[in-house]
Short mmCIF file of C-alpha atoms in Angstrom, two decimals:
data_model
loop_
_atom_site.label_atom_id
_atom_site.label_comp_id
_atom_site.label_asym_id
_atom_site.label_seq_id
_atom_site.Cartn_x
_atom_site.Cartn_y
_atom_site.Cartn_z
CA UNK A 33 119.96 87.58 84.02
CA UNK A 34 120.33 84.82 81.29
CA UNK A 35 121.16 85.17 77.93
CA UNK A 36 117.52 84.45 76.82
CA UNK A 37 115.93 82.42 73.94
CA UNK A 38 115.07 84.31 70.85
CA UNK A 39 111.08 83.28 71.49
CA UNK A 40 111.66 84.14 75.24
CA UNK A 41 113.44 87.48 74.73
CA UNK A 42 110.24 88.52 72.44
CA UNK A 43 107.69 87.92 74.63
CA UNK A 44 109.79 89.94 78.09
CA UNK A 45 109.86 92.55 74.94
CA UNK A 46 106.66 92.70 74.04
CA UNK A 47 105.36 92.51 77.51
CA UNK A 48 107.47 95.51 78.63
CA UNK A 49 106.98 97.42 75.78
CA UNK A 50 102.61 96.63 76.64
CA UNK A 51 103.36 97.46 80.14
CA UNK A 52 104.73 100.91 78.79
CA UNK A 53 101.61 101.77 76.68
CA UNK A 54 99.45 100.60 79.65
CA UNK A 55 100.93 102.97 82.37
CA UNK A 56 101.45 105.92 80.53
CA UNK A 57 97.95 105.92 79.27
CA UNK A 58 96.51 104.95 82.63
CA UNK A 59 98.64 107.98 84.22
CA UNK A 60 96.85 110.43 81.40
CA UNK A 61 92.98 109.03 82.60
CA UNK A 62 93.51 109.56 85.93
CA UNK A 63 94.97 112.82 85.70
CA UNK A 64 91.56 113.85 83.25
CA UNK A 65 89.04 111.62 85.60
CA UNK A 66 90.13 113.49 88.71
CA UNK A 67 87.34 116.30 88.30
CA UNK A 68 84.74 112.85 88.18
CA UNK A 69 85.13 112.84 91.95
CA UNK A 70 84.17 115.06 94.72
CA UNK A 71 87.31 116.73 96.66
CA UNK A 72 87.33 114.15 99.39
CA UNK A 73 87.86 111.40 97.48
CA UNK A 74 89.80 113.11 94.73
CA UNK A 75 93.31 112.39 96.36
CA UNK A 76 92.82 108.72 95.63
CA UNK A 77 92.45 109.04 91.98
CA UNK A 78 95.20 111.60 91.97
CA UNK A 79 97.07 108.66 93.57
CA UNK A 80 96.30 106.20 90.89
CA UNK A 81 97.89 108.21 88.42
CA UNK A 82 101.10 108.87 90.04
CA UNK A 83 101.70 105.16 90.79
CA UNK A 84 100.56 104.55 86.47
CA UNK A 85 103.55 107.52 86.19
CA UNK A 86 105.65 106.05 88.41
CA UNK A 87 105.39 102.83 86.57
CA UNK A 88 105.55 104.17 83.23
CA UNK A 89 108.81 105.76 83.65
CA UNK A 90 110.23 102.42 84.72
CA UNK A 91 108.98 100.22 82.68
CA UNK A 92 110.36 102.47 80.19
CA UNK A 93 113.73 102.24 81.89
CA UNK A 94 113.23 98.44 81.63
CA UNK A 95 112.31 98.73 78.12
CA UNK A 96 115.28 100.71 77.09
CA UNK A 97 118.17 98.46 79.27
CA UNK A 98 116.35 95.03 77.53
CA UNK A 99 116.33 96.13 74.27
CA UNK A 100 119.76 97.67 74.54
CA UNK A 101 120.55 94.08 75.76
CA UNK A 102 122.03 95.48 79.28
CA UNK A 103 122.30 93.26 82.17
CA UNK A 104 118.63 93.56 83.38
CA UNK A 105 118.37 95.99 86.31
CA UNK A 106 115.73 94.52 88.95
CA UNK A 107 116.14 97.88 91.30
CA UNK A 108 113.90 99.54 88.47
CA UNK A 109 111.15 97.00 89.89
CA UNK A 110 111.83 97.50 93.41
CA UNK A 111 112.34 101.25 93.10
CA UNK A 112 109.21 101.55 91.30
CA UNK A 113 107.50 99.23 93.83
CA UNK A 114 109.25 101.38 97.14
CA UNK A 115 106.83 104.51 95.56
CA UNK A 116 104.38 102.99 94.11
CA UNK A 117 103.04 100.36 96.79
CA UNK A 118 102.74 103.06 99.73
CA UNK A 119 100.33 104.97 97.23
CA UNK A 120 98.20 101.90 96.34
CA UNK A 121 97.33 101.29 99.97
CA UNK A 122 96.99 104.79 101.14
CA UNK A 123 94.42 105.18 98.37
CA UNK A 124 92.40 102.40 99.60
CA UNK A 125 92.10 104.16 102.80
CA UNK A 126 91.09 106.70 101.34
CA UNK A 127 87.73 105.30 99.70
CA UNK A 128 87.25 102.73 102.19
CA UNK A 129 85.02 104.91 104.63
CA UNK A 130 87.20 104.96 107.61
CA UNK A 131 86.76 106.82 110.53
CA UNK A 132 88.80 110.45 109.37
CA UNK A 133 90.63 110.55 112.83
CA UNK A 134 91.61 107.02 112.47
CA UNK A 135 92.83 107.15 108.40
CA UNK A 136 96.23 108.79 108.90
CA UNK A 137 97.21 106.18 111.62
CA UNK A 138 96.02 103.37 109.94
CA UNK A 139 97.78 104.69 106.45
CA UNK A 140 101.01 104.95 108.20
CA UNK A 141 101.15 101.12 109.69
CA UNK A 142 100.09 99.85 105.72
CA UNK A 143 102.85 102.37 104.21
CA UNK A 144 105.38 101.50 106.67
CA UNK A 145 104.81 97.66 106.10
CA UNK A 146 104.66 98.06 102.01
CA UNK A 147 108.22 99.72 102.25
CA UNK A 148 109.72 96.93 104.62
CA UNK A 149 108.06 94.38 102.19
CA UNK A 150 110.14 95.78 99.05
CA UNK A 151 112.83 96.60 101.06
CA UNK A 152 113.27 92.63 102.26
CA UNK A 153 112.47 91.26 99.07
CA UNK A 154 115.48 93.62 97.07
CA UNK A 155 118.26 91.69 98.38
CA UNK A 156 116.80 88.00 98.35
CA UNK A 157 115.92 89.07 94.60
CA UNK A 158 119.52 90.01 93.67
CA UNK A 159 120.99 86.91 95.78
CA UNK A 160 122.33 84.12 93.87
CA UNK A 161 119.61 81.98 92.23
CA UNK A 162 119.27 78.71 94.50
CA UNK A 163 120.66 80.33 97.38
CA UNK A 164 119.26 80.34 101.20
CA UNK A 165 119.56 84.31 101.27
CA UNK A 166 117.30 84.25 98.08
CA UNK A 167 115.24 81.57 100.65
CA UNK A 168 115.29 83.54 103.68
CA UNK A 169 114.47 87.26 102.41
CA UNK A 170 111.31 85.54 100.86
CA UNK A 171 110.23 84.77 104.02
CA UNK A 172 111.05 87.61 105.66
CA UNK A 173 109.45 89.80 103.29
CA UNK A 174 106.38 87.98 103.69
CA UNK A 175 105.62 89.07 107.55
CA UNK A 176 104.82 92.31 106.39
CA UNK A 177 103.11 91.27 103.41
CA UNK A 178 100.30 89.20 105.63
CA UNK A 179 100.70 92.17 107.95
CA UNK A 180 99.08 94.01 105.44
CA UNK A 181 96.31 91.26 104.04
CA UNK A 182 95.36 91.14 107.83
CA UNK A 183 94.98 94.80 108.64
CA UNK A 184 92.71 94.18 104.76
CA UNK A 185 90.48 91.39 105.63
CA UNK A 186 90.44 91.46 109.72
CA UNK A 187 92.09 94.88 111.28
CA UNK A 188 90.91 98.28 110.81
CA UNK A 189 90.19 98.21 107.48
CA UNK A 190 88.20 95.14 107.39
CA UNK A 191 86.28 96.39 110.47
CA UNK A 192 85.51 99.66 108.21
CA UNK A 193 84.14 97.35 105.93
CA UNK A 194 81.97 95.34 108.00
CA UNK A 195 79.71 98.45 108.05
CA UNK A 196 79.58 99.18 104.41
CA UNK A 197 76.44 98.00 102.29
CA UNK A 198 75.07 98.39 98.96
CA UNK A 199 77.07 98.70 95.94
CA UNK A 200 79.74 100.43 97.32
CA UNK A 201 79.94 97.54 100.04
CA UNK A 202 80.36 95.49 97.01
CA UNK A 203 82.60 97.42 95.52
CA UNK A 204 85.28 97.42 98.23
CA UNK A 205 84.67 94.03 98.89
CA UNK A 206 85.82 93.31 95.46
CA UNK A 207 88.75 95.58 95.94
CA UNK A 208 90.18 93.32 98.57
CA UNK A 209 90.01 90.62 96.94
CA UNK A 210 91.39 91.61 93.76
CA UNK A 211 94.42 93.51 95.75
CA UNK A 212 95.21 89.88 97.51
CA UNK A 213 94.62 88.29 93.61
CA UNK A 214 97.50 90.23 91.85
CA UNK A 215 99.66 90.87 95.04
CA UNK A 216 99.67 86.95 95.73
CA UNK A 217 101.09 86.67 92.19
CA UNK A 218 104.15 88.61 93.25
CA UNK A 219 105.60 86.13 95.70
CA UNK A 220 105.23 83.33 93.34
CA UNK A 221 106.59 84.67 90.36
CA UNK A 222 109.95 85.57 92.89
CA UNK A 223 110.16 81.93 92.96
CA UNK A 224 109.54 80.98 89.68
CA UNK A 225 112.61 83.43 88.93
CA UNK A 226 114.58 81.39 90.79
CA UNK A 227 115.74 78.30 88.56
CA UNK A 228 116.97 76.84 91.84
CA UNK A 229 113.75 77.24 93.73
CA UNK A 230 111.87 74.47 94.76
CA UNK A 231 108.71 75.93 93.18
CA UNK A 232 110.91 76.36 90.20
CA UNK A 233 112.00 73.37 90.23
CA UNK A 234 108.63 71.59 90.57
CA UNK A 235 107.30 73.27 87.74
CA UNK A 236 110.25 72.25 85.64
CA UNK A 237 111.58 75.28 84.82
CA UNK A 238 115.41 75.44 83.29
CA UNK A 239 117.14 79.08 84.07
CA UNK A 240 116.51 80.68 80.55
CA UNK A 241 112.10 79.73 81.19
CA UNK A 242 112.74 81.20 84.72
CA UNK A 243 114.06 84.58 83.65
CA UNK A 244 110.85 85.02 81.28
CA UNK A 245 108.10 83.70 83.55
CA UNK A 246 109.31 85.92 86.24
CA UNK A 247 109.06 89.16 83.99
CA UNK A 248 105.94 88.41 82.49
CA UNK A 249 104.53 87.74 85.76
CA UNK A 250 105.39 90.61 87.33
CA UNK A 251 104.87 92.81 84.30
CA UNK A 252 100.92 91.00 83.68
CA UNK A 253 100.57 91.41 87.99
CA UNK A 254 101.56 95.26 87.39
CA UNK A 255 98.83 95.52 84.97
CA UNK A 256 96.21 94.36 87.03
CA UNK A 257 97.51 95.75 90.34
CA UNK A 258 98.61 99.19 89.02
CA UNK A 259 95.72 100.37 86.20
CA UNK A 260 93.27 97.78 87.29
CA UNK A 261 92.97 98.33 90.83
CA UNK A 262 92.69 102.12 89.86
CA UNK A 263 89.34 101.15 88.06
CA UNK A 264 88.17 99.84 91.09
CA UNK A 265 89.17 102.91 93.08
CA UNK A 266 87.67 105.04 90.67
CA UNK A 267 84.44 103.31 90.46
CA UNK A 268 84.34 103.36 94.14
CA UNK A 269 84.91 107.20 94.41
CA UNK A 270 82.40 107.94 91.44
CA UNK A 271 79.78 105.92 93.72
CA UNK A 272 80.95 107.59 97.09
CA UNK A 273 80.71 111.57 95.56
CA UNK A 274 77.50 110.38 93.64
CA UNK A 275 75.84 109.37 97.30
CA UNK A 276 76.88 112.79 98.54
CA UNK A 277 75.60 114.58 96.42
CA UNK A 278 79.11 115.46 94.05
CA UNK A 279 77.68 116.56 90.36
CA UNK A 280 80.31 117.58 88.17
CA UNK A 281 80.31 120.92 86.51
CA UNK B 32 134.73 111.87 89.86
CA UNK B 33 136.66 108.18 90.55
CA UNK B 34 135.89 104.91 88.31
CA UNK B 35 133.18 102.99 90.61
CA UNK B 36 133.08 99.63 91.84
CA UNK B 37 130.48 97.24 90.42
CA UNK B 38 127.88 97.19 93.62
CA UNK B 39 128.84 101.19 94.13
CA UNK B 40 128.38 102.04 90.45
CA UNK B 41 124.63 99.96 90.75
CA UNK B 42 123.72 102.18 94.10
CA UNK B 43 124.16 105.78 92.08
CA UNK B 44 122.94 104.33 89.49
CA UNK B 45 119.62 103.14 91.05
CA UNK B 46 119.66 106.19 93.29
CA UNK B 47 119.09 109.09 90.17
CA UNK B 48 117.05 106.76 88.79
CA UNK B 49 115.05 106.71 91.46
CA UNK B 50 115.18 110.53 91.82
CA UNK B 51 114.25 111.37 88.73
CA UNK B 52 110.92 109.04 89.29
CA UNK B 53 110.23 110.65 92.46
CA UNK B 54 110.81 114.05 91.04
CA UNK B 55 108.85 113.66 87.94
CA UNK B 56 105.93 112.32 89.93
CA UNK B 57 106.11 115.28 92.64
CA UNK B 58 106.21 118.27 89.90
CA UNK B 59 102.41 116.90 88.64
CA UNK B 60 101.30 115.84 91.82
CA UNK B 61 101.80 119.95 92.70
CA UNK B 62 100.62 121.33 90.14
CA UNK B 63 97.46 119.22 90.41
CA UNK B 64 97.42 119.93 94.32
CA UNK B 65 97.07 123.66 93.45
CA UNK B 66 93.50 123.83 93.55
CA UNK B 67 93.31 122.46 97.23
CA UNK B 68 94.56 125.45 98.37
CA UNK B 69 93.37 129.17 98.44
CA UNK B 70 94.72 131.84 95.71
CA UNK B 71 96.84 132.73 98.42
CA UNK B 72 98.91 129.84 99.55
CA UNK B 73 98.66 128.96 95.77
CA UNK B 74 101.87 129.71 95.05
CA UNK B 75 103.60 127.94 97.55
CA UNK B 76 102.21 125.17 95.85
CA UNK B 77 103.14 126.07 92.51
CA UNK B 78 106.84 126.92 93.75
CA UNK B 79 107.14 123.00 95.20
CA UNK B 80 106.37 121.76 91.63
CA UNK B 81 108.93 124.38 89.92
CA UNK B 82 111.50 122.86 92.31
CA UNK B 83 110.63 119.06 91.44
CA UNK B 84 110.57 119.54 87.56
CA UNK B 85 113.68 121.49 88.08
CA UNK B 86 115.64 118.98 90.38
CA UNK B 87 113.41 115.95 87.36
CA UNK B 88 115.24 117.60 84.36
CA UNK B 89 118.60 117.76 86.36
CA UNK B 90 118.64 114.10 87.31
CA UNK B 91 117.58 113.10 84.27
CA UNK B 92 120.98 114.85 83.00
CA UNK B 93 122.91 113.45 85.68
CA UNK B 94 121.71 110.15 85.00
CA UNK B 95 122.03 109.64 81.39
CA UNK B 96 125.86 111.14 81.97
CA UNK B 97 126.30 108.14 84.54
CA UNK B 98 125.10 105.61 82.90
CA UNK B 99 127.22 106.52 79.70
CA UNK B 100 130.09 106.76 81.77
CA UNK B 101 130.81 110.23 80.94
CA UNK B 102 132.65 112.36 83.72
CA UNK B 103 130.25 113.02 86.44
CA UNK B 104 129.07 117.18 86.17
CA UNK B 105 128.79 118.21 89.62
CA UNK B 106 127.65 121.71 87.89
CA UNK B 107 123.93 119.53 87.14
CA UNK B 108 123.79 119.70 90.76
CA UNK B 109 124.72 123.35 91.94
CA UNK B 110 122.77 125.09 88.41
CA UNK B 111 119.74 122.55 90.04
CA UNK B 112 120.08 123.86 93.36
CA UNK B 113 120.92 127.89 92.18
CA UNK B 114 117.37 127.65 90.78
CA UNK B 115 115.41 125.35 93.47
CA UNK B 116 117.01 127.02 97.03
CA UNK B 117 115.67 129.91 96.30
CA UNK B 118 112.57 128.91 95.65
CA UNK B 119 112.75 126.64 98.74
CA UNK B 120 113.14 129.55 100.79
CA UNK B 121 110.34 131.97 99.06
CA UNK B 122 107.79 128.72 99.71
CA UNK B 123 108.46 128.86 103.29
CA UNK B 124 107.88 132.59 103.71
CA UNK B 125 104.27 132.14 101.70
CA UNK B 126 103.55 129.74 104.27
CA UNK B 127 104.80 131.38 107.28
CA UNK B 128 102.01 133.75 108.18
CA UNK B 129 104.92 136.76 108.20
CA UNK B 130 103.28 139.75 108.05
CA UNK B 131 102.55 141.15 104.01
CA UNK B 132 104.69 144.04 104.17
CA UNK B 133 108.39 142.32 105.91
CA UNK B 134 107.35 139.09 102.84
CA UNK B 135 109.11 140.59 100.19
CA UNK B 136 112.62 142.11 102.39
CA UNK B 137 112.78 138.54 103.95
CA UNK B 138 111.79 136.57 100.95
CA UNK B 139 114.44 138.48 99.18
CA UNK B 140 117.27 138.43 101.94
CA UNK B 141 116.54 134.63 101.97
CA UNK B 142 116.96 134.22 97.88
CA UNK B 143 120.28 136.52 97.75
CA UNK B 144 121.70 134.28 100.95
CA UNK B 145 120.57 131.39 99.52
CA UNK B 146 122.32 132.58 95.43
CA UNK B 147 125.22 132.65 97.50
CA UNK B 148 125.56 129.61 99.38
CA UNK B 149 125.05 127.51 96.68
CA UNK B 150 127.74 130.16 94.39
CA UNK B 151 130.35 129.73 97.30
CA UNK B 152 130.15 125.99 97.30
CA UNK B 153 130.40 124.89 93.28
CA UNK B 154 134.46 126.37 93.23
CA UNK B 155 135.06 124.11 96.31
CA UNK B 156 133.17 121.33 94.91
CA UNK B 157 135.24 121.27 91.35
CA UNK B 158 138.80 121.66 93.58
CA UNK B 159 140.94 119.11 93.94
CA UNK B 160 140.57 116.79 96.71
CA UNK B 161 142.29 117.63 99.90
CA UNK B 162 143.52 120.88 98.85
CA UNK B 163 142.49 124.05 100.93
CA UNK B 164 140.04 125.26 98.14
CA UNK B 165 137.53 122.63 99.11
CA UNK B 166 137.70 123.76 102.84
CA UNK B 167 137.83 127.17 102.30
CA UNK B 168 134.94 127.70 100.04
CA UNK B 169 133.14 125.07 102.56
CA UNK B 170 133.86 127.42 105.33
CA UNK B 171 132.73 130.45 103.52
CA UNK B 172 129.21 129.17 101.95
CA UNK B 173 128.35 128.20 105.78
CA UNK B 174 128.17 131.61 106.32
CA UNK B 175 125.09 132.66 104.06
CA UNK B 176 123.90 128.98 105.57
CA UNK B 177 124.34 129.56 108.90
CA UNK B 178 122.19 133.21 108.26
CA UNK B 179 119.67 131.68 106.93
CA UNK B 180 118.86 128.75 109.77
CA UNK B 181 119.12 132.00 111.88
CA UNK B 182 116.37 133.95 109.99
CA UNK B 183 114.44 131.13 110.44
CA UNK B 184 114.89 130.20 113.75
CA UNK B 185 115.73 133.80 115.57
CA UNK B 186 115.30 136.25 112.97
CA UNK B 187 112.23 137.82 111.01
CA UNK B 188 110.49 134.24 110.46
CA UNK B 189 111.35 132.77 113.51
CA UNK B 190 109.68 136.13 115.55
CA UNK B 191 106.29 135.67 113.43
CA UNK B 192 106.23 131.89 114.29
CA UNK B 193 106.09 132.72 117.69
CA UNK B 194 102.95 134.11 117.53
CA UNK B 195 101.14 131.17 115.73
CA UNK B 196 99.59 128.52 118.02
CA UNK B 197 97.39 125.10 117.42
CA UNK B 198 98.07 123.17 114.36
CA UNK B 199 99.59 125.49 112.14
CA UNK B 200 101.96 126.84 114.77
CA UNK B 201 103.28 122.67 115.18
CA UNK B 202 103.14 121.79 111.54
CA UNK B 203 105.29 125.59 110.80
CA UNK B 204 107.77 124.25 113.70
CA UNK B 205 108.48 120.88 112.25
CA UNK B 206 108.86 122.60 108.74
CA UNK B 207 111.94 124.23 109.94
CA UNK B 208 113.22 121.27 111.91
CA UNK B 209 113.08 119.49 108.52
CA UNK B 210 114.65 122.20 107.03
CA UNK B 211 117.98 121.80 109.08
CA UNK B 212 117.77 118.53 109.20
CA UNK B 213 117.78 117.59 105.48
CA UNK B 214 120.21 120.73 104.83
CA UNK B 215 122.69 119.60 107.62
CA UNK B 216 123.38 116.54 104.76
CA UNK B 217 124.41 119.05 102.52
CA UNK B 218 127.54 120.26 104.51
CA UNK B 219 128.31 116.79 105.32
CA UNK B 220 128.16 115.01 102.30
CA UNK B 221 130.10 117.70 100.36
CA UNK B 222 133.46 116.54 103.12
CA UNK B 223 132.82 113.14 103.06
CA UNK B 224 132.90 113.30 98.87
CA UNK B 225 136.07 114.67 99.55
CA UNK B 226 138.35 111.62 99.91
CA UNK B 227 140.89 113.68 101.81
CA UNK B 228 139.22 115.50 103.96
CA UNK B 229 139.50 115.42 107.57
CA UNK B 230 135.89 113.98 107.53
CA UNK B 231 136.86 111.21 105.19
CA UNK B 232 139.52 110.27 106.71
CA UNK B 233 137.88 109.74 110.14
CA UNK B 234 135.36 107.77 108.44
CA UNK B 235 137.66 105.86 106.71
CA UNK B 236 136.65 106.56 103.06
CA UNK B 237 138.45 105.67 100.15
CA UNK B 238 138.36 107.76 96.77
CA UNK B 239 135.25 105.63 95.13
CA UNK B 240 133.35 104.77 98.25
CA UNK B 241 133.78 109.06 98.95
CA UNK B 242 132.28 109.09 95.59
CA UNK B 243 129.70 106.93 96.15
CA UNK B 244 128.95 108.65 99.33
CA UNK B 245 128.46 112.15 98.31
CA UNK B 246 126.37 111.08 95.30
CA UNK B 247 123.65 109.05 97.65
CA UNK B 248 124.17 111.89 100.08
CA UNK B 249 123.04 114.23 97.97
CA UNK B 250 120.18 112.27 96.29
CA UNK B 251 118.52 111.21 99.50
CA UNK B 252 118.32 114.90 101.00
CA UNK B 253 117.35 116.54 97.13
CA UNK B 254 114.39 113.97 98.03
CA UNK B 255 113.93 114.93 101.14
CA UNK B 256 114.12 118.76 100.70
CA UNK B 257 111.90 118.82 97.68
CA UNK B 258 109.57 116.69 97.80
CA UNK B 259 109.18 115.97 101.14
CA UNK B 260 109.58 119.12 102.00
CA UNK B 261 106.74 120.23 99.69
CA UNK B 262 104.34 117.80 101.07
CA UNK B 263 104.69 120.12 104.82
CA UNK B 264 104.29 123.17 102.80
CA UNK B 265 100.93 121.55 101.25
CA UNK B 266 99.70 120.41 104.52
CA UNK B 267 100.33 124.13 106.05
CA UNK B 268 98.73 125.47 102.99
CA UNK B 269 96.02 123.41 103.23
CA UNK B 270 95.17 124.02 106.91
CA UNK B 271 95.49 127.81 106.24
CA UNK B 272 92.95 127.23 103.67
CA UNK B 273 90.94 125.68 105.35
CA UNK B 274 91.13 128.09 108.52
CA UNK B 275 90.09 130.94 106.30
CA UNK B 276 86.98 129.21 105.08
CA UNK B 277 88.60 128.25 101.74
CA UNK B 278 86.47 125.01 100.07
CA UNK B 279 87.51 123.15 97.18
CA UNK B 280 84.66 122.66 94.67
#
């Protein structure tokens, strides 16, 4: 990473230092809002707050290496993202009113393509900025990334959702759309990290700019994908064990 | 342990880090998961987090040492393991459906084989590389390892999971599979860490990629083991539960 401007370097601070506050918080109100659910849905929420955990230990890590002024560590992103990402899909099966006998397969394919899509990204992210490998693994990463958005909006789970009405209809429908919001901010902010990108480039960013835009955009995206989205589950799940009957005692 | 490389020094580095994330996450994912099982698979449940806040703490250690540079402890990893294997063992013997009265005899001829295989492997672990301490203690804590695969597989546990059929009877079979599978590593990584063993040398190690080896070795079956491990365990527990009319409220 660049030796970053004093301006820069307090805002990637600052933004890590939110991020921390944000996740371990989040990871404490899920644990708590886990009884808010009935026992079929409960796994989801339990979900959200290992993925705020998750995050909260590395942002932490991220913290701690930026304001020691260490070289900055992107596997802390990528590991976080190779635990976390499985989780956030698998919980969206979990509310979206699948068939039971057809969940677990349809979990698996979305796991199995989350892990290849941080797996491909790792080593384009850690190639040399301007570089075709930097190029190439973007691309590559992205199969399973539409993989995923397709299997959302046109495979199983969009079929699910076909037959969901109401609020909770609504509810999920929003949930899609929000997951391809903050997840489409990921790819983009890869490139904007590259100063030798032509996104970069077009945007007019020199290599110090770069450095910051890309960890403030994947910090904010975090945010929104990580205790946001849980919101969504949660409302979702409230609404579900509500319509079945779930009172809490 | 050897001065690492740059990109060899990043991969242990990144590898405890990630540990200690997966760990950390596992111990309250158990302890919440408690509740989906009956009082009497409970502690199964409760043993899988005591192994992943165990194994959390100890990577923690080992990671902070590595990233200061300090000499790498092996003795993080065998005090971890004196405490978990045990443990490991008992879990699988909760779950097993073994009659009430043989639990305790095999539970406790599991613990004292498994006290000893990990006790019979630290002096070989600390000796210097290539000299006959290393294989001789190797050869001598495969003993106690070699029992206990044959407990499992022809002895007391393996005669009661003959008699269970249908789900539980599958899910019980591929517990044990895992079991060897992520404990052959074990065995293997601890030669190839050992630049001059025959092992090694076959491979072609040299003294820091050995290092390297035995340190990702080790990380990637502790995650497997624990963890993963714990996540069959639940899934037994929770079909047991579920068999005996168990229902989570």
């Amino acid at each position: 990473m660049e030796v970053l401007t004093t301006s820069n370097d307090q805002l990637v601070y600052n933004a890590l230092s939110f991020a921390v506050a944000a996740m371990a918080i989040s990871f404490v109100y899920y644990l708590v809002s886990r009884s808010r659910v009935s026992p079929a849905y409960r796994s989801a929420v339990t979900m959200s707050a290992m993925i705020c955990g998750i995050a909260a230990y590395h942002y932490w890590r991220m913290f701690s290496n930026f304001s020691e002024k260490a070289p900055f560590n992107e596997g802390y992103r990528y590991a976080d993202w190779l635990l976390t990402v499985p989780l956030l899909v698998a919980e969206l099966v979990v509310v979206s009113g699948i068939a039971k006998e057809k969940a677990k397969g349809v979990t698996t394919k979305l796991a199995i393509a989350a892990v290849l899509m941080i797996a491909f990204g790792y080593p384009g992210e850690i190639a040399k900025a301007g570089s075709s490998a930097s190029m190439i693994w973007w691309i590559v990463a992205m199969v399973p990334f539409i993989y995923i958005i397709w299997i959302l909006f046109a495979g199983e789970v969009g079929q699910a959702l076909k037959g969901q009405s109401g609020e909770i209809g609504k509810k999920l429908n929003n949930l899609r759309y929000i997951l391809l919001l903050t997840w489409s901010v990921y790819p983009i902010a890869y490139l904007l990290g590259d100063s030798e990108s032509f996104l970069a480039k077009a945007v007019g960013l020199d290599s110090a700019q770069s450095s910051t835009v890309i960890q403030v955009g994947y910090t904010i995206a975090d945010v929104l994908a990580k205790p946001g989205y849980g919101l969504l589950i949660l409302g979702i799940a409230i609404a579900r064990s509500k319509a079945e009957g779930y009172k809490e005692v």
